[in-house]
GROMACS .gro file of C-alpha atoms in nm:
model
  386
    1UNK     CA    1  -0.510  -1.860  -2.467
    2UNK     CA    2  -0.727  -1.851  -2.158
    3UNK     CA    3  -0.765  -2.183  -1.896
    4UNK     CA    4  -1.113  -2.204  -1.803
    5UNK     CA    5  -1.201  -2.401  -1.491
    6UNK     CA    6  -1.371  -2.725  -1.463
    7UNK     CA    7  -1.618  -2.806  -1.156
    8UNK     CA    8  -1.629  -3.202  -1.136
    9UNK     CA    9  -1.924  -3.421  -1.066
   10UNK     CA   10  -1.962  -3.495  -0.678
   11UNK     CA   11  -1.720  -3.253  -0.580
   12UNK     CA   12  -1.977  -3.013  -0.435
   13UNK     CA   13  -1.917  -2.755  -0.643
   14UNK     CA   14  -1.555  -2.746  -0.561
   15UNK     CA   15  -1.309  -2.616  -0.825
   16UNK     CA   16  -1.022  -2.830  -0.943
   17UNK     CA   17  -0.765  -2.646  -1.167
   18UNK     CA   18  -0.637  -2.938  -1.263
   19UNK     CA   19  -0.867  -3.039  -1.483
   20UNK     CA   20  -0.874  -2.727  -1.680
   21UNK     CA   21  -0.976  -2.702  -2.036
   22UNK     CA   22  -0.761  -2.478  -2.350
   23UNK     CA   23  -1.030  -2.183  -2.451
   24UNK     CA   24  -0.929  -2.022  -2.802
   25UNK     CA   25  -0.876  -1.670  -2.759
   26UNK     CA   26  -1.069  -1.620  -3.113
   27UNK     CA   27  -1.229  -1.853  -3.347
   28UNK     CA   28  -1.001  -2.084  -3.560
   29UNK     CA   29  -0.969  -2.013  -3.884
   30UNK     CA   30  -1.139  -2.233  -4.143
   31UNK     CA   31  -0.829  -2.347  -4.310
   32UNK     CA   32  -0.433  -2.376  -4.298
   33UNK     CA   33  -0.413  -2.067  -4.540
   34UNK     CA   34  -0.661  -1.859  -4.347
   35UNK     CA   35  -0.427  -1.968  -4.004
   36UNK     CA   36  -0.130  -1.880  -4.179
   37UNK     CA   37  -0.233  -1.497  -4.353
   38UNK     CA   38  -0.370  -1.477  -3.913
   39UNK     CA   39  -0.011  -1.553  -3.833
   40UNK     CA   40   0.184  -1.331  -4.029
   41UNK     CA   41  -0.045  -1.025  -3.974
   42UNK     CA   42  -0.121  -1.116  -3.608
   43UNK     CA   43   0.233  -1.190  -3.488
   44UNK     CA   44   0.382  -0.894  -3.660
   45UNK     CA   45   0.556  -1.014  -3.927
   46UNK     CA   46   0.779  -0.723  -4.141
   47UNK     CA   47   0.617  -0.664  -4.510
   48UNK     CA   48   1.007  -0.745  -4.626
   49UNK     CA   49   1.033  -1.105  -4.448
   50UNK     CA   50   0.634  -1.188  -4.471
   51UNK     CA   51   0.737  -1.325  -4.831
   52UNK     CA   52   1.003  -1.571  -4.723
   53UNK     CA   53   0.793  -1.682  -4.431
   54UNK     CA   54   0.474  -1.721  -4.674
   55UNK     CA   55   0.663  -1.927  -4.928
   56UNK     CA   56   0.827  -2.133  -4.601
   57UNK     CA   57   0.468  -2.173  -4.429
   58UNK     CA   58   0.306  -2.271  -4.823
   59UNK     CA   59   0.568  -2.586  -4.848
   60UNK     CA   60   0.479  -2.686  -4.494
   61UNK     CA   61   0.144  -2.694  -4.577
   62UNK     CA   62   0.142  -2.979  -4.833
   63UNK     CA   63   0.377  -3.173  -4.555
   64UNK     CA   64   0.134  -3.115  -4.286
   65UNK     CA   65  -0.165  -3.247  -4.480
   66UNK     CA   66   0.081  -3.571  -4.542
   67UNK     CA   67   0.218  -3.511  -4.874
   68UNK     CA   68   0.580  -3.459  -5.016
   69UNK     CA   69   0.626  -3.063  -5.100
   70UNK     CA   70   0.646  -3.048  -5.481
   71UNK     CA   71   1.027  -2.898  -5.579
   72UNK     CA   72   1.155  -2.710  -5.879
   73UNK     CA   73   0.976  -2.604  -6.141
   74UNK     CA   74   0.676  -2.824  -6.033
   75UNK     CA   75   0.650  -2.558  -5.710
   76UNK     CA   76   0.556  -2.293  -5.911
   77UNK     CA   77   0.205  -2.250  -5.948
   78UNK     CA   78   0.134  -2.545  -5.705
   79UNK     CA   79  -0.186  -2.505  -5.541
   80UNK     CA   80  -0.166  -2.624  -5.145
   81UNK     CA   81  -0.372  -2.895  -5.035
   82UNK     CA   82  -0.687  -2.724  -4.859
   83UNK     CA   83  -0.683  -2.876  -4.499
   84UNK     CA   84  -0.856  -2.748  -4.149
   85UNK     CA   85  -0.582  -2.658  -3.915
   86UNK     CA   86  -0.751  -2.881  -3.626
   87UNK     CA   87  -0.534  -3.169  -3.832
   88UNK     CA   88  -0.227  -3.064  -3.749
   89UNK     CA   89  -0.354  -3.208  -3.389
   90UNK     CA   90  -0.387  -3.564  -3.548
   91UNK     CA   91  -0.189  -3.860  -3.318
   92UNK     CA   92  -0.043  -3.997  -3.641
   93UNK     CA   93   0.083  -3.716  -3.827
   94UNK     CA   94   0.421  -3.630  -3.633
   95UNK     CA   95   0.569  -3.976  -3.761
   96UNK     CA   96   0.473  -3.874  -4.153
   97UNK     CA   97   0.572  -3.540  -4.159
   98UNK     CA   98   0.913  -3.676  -4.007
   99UNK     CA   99   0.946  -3.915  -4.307
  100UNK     CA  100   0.842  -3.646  -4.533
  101UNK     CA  101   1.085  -3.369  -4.375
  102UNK     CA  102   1.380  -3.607  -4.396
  103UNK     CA  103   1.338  -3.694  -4.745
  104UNK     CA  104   1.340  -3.321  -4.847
  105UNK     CA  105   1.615  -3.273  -4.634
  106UNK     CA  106   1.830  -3.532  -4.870
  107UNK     CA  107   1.740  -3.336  -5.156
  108UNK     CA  108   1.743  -2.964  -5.080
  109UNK     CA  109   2.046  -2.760  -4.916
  110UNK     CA  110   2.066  -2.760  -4.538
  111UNK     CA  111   2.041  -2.368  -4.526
  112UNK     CA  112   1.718  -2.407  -4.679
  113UNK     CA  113   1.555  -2.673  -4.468
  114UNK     CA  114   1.682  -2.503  -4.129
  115UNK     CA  115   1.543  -2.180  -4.218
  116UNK     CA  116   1.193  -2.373  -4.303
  117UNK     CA  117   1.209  -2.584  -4.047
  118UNK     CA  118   1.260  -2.245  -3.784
  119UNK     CA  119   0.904  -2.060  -3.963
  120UNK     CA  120   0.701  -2.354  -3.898
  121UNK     CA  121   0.795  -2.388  -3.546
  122UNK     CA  122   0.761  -1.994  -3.501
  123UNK     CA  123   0.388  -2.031  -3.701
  124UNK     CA  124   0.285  -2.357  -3.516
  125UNK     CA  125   0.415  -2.168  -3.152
  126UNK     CA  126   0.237  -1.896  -3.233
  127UNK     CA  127  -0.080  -2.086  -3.333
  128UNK     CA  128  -0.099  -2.253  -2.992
  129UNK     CA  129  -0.086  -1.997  -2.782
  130UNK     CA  130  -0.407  -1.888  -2.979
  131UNK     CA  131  -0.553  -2.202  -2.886
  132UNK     CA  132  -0.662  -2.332  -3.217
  133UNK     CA  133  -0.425  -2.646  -3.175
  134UNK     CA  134  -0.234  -2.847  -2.879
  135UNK     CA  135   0.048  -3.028  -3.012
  136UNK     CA  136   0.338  -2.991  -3.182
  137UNK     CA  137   0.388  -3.186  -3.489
  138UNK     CA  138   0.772  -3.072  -3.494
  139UNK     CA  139   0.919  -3.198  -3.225
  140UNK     CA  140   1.111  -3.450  -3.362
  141UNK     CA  141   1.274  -3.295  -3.649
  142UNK     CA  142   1.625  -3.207  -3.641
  143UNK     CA  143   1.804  -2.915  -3.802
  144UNK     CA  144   2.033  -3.040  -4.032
  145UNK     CA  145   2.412  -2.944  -4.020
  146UNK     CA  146   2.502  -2.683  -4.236
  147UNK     CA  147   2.857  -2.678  -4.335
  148UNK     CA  148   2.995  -2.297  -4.451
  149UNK     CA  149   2.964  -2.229  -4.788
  150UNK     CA  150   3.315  -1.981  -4.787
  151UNK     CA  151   3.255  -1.909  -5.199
  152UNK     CA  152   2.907  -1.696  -5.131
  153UNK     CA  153   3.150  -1.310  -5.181
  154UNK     CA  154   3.177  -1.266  -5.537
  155UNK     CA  155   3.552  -1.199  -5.646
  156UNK     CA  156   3.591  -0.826  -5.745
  157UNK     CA  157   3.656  -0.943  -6.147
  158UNK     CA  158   3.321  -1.079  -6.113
  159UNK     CA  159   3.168  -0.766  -5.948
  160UNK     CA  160   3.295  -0.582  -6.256
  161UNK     CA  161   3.197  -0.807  -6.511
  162UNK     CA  162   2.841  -0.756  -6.301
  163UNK     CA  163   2.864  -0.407  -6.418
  164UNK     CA  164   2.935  -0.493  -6.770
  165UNK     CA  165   2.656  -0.630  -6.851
  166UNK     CA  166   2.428  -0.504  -7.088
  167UNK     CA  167   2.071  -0.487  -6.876
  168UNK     CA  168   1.743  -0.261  -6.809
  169UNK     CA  169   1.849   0.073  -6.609
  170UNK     CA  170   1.617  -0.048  -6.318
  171UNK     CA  171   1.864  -0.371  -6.333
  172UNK     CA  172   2.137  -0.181  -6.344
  173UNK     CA  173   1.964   0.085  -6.056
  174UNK     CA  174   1.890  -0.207  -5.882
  175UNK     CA  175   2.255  -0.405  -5.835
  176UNK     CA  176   2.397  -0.093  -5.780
  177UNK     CA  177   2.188  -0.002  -5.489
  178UNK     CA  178   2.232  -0.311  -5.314
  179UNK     CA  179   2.578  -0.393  -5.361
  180UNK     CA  180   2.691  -0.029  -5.214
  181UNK     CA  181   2.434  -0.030  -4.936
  182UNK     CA  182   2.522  -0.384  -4.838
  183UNK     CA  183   2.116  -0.399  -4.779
  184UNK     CA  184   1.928  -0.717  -4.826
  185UNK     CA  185   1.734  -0.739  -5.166
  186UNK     CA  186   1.388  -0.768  -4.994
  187UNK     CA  187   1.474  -0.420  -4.800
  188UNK     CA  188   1.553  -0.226  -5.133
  189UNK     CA  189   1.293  -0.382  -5.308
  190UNK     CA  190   1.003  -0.267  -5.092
  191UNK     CA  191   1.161   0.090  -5.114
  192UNK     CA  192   0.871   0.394  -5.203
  193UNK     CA  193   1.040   0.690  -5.392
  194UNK     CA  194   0.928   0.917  -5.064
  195UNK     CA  195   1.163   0.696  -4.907
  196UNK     CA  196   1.424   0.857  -5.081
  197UNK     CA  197   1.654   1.130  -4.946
  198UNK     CA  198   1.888   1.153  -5.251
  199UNK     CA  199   2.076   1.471  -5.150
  200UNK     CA  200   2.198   1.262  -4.873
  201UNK     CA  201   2.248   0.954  -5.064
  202UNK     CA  202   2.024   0.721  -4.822
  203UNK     CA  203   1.682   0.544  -4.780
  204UNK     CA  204   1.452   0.479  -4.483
  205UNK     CA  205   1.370   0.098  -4.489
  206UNK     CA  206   1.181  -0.147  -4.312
  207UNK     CA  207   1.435  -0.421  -4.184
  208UNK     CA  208   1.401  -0.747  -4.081
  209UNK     CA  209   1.186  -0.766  -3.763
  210UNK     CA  210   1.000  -0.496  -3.871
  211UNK     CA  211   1.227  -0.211  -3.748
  212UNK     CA  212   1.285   0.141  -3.963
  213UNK     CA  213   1.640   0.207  -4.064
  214UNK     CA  214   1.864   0.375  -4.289
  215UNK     CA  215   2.028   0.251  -4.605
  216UNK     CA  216   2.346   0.477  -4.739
  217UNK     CA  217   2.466   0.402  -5.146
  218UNK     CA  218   2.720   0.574  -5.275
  219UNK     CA  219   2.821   0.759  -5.628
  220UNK     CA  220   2.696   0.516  -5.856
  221UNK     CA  221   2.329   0.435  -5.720
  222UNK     CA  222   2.308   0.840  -5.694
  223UNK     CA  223   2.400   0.914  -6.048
  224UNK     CA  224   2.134   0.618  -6.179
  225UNK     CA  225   1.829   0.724  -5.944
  226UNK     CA  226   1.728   1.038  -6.136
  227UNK     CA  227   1.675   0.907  -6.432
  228UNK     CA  228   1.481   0.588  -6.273
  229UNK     CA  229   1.265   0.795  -6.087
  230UNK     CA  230   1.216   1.050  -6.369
  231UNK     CA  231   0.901   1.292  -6.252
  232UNK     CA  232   0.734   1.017  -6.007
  233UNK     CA  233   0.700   1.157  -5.641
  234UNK     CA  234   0.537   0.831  -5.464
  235UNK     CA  235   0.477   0.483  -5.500
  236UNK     CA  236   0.713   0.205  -5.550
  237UNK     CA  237   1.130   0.268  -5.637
  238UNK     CA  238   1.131  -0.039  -5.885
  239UNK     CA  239   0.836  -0.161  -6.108
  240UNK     CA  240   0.693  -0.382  -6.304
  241UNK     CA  241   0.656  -0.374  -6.709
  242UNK     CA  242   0.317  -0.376  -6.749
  243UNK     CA  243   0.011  -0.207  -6.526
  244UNK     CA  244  -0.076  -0.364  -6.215
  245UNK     CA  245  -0.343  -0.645  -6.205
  246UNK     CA  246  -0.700  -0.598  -6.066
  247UNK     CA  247  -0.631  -0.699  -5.732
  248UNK     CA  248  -0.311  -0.574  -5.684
  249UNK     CA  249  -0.256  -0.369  -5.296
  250UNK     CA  250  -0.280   0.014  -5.346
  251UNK     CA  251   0.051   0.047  -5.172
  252UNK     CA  252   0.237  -0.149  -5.465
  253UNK     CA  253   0.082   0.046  -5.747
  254UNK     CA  254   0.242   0.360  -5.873
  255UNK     CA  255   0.035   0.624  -5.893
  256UNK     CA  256   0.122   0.799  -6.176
  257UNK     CA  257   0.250   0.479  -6.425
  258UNK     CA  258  -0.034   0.265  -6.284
  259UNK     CA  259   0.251  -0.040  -6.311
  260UNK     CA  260   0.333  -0.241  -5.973
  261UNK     CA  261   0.582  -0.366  -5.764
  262UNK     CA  262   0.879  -0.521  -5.887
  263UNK     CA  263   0.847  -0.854  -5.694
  264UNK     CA  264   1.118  -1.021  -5.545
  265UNK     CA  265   1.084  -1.365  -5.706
  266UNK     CA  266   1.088  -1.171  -6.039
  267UNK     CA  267   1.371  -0.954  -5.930
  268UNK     CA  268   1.547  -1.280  -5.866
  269UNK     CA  269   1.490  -1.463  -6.209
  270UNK     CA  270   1.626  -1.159  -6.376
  271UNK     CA  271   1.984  -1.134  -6.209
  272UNK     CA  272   1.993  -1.541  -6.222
  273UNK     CA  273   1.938  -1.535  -6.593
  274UNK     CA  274   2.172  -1.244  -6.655
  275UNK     CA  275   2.479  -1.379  -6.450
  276UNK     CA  276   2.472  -1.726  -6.583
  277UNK     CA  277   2.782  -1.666  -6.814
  278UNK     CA  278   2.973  -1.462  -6.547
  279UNK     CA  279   2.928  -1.774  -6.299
  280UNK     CA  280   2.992  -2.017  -6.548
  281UNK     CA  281   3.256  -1.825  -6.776
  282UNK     CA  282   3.398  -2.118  -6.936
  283UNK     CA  283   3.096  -2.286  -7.026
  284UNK     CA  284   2.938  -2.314  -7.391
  285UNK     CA  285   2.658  -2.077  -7.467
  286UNK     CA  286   2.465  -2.378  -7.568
  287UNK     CA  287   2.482  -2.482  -7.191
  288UNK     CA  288   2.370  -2.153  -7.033
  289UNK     CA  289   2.055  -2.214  -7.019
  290UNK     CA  290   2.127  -2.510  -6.793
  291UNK     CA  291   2.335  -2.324  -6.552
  292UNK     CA  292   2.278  -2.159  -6.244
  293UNK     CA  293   2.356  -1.860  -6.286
  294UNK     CA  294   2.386  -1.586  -5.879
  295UNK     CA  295   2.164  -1.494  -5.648
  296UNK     CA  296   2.076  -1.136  -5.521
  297UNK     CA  297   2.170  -1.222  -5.189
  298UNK     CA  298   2.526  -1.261  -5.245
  299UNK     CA  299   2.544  -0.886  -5.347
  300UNK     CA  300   2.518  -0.786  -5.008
  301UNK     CA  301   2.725  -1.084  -4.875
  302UNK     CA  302   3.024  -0.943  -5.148
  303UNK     CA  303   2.978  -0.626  -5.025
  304UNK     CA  304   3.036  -0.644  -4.651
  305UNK     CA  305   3.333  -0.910  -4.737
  306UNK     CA  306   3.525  -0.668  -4.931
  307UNK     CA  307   3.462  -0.380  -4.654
  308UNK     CA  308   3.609  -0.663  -4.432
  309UNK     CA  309   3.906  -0.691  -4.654
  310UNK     CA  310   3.954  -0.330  -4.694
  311UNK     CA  311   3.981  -0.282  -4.268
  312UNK     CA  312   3.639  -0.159  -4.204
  313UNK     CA  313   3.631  -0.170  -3.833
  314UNK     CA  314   3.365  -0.467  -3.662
  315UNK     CA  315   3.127  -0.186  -3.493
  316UNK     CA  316   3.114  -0.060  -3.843
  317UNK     CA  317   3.017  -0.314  -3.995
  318UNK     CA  318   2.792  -0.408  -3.739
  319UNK     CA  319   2.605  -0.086  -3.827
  320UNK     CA  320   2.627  -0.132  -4.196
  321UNK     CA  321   2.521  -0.442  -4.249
  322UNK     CA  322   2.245  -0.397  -3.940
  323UNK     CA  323   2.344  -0.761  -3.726
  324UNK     CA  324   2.213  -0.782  -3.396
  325UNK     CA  325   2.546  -0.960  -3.276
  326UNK     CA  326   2.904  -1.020  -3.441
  327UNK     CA  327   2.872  -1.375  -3.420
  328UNK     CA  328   2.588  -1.330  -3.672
  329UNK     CA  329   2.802  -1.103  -3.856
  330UNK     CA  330   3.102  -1.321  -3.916
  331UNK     CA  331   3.018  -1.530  -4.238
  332UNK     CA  332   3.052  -1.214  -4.392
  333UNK     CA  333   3.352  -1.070  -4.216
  334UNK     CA  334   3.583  -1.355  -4.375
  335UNK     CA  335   3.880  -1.243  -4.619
  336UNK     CA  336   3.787  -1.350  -4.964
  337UNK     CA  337   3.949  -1.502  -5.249
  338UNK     CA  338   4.132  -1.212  -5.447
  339UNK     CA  339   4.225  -1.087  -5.078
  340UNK     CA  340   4.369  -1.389  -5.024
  341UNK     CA  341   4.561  -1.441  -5.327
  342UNK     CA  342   4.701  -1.119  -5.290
  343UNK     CA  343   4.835  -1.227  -4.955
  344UNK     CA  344   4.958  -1.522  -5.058
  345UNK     CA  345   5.149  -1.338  -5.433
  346UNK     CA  346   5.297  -1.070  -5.158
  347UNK     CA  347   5.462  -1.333  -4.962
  348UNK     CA  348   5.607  -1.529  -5.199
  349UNK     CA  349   5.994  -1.523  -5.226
  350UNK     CA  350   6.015  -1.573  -5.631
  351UNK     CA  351   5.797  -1.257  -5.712
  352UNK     CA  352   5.930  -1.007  -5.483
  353UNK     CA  353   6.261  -1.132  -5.633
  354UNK     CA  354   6.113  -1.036  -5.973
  355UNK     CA  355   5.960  -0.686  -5.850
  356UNK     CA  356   6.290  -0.602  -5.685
  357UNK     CA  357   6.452  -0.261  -5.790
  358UNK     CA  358   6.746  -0.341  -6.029
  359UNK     CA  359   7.063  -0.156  -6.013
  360UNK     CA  360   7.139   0.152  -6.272
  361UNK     CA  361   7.481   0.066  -6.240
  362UNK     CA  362   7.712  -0.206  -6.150
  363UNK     CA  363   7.867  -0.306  -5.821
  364UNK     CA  364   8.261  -0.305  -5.859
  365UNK     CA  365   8.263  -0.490  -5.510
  366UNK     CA  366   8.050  -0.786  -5.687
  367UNK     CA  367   8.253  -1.068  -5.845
  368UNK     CA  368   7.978  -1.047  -6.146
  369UNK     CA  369   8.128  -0.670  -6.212
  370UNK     CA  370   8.215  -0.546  -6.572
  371UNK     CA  371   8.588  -0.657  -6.584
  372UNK     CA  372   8.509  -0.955  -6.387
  373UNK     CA  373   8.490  -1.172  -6.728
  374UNK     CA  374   8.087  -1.118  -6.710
  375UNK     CA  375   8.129  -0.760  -6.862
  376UNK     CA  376   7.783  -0.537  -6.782
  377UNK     CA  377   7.563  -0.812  -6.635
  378UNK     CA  378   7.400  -0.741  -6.361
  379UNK     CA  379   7.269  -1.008  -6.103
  380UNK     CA  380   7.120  -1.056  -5.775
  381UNK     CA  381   7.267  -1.191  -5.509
  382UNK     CA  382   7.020  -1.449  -5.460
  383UNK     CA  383   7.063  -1.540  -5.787
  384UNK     CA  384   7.466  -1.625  -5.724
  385UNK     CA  385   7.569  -1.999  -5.812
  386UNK     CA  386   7.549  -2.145  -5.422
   0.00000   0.00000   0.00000
């Protein structure tokens, strides 16, 4: 954005600042959309968060044209509402898109809304300083409190019964990968096979914020990527079915196979349908299907929670798990429940009375002693009449 200065009537030709006008530094785009694909490519955004931000930025869009974002299965398919982005500038829309921000507050988790709510201020931010509008439409929204959810680290029963289940090798490739590299699902899922350097069981990625890192795995992921990958040399780790639609970017088409990209959304349905009966294990199969089932996130969030538990040290972790700080780190660095338990079973008096070594023979000094009128019985002290 450049400021262009004014010269007033009668001034004699006399600059006054003051009364500068905004100058775009390029032409607005013709619609919301158009101002929101400018964004994400303009400002940078990484390939791995540009989805999160584009499905964020999409359920904004029906709120700033003045109408309530459609939720569940409804948003699926859901064309936005084709608007200029001049009208985000209108006087009266800062008092709507309040009403309609609170009311899907009320219905939708508070992690959700606050991560929403943070994109659209980025994207609007970001739009100004282009020029193309002046206000801020945001500014009187309020993140919601969002209290910790301390049940995100699956127990380790459940990460076994994970590997249980009977699913697809590039399922099975896939959990693997991202439990024992702790990476996020988005990261792994944007993995090429030149990515790979399997002798040294780790992958170059492209992390959040666009930076390139390294991903490590461990036995498991190794022993499955060979026969995933087969004879392929390029293109995309995990794929689709069927061949890629007309359309579909070069970069997410394998070469050889012709298929594309395993998406994240569909990535997501797949493990949500498959753990349903692990997260609900004493429900009735004919209520799966109307259960929730996990989400690929928490595989990382198990994974880095269990190297917590095992003593992993915090610059470690730090480095595993790729935080910028250890405050951002420290959902994750929380004991979990079997960790706990076991904590709680070690220090209780009544077992380690039961898992107490018991005596081959008896103690002629104890008053419980064979000849005492208890012949051969054998008992703890603790367990003496007191």
């Amino acid at each position: 954005m450049t400021i262009e200065p004014v010269t007033e009537p009668g001034s004699g030709g006399a600059l006054r600042l003051p009364r500068a006008r905004v100058v775009p530094l390029s032409a607005p785009p013709s619609s919301y959309a158009a101002a929101v694909e400018r964004y994400l490519t303009g400002a940078g955004i990484a390939k791995s968060s540009a989805r999160i931000y584009r499905i964020s930025l999409t359920t904004w869009g029906w709120m700033l044209a003045g109408e309530p974002a459609p939720t569940g299965p409804a948003r699926r398919g859901a064309k936005p509402p084709v608007f200029p982005v001049a009208a985000i500038d209108d006087p009266a829309l800062p008092e709507v898109l309040t009403e309609l921000a609170t009311a899907r507050a009320d219905a939708m988790d508070a992690d959700t809304v606050n991560r929403e709510l943070s994109i659209a201020r980025k994207t609007v931010g970001w739009w100004q300083r282009q020029g193309w509008i002046v206000g801020d439409p945001t500014v009187g929204i309020e993140r919601r409190p969002a209290p910790p959810d301390r049940t995100k680290a699956l127990a380790e029963n459940q990460i076994a019964a994970l590997w249980r289940l009977d699913v697809a090798l590039r399922e099975k490739t896939q959990w693997k990968m991202l439990y024992e590299s702790a990476a996020r699902a988005d990261e792994v899922l944007c993995l090429n096979v030149e990515d790979l350097y399997p002798q040294d069981k780790r992958g170059k990625i492209t992390a959040k914020g666009g930076a390139t890192e390294w991903i490590h795995w461990q036995s498991g992921t190794a022993q499955l990527l060979p026969r995933l990958i087969g004879r392929r040399t390029r293109g995309p780790l995990f794929l689709t079915d069927r061949k890629a639609p007309a359309g579909t970017p070069t970069l997410d088409v394998c070469p050889k196979t012709g298929r594309a990209r395993l998406s994240y959304r569909r990535a997501e349905e797949i493990f949500e349908e498959n753990t349903r009966l692990p997260a609900n294990p004493l429900a009735s199969p004919d209520d799966i299907e109307d259960l929730d089932g996990w989400t690929l996130h928490r595989l990382r969030h198990s994974a880095l929670t269990h190297d917590a538990e095992d003593g992993t040290s915090t610059p470690m972790l730090l480095a595993r798990s790729r935080h910028a700080s250890v405050r951002s780190l420290e959902r994750y660095a929380r004991p979990g429940v079997d960790s706990v338990a076991r904590h709680v079973a070690g220090r209780d008096p009544a077992a380690r009375r039961r898992t107490r070594p018991r005596r081959t023979s008896p103690d002629v000094s104890s008053p419980f002693a064979a000849g005492s009128g208890r012949a051969g019985a054998r008992y703890w002290p603790c367990d003496q009449p007191v």
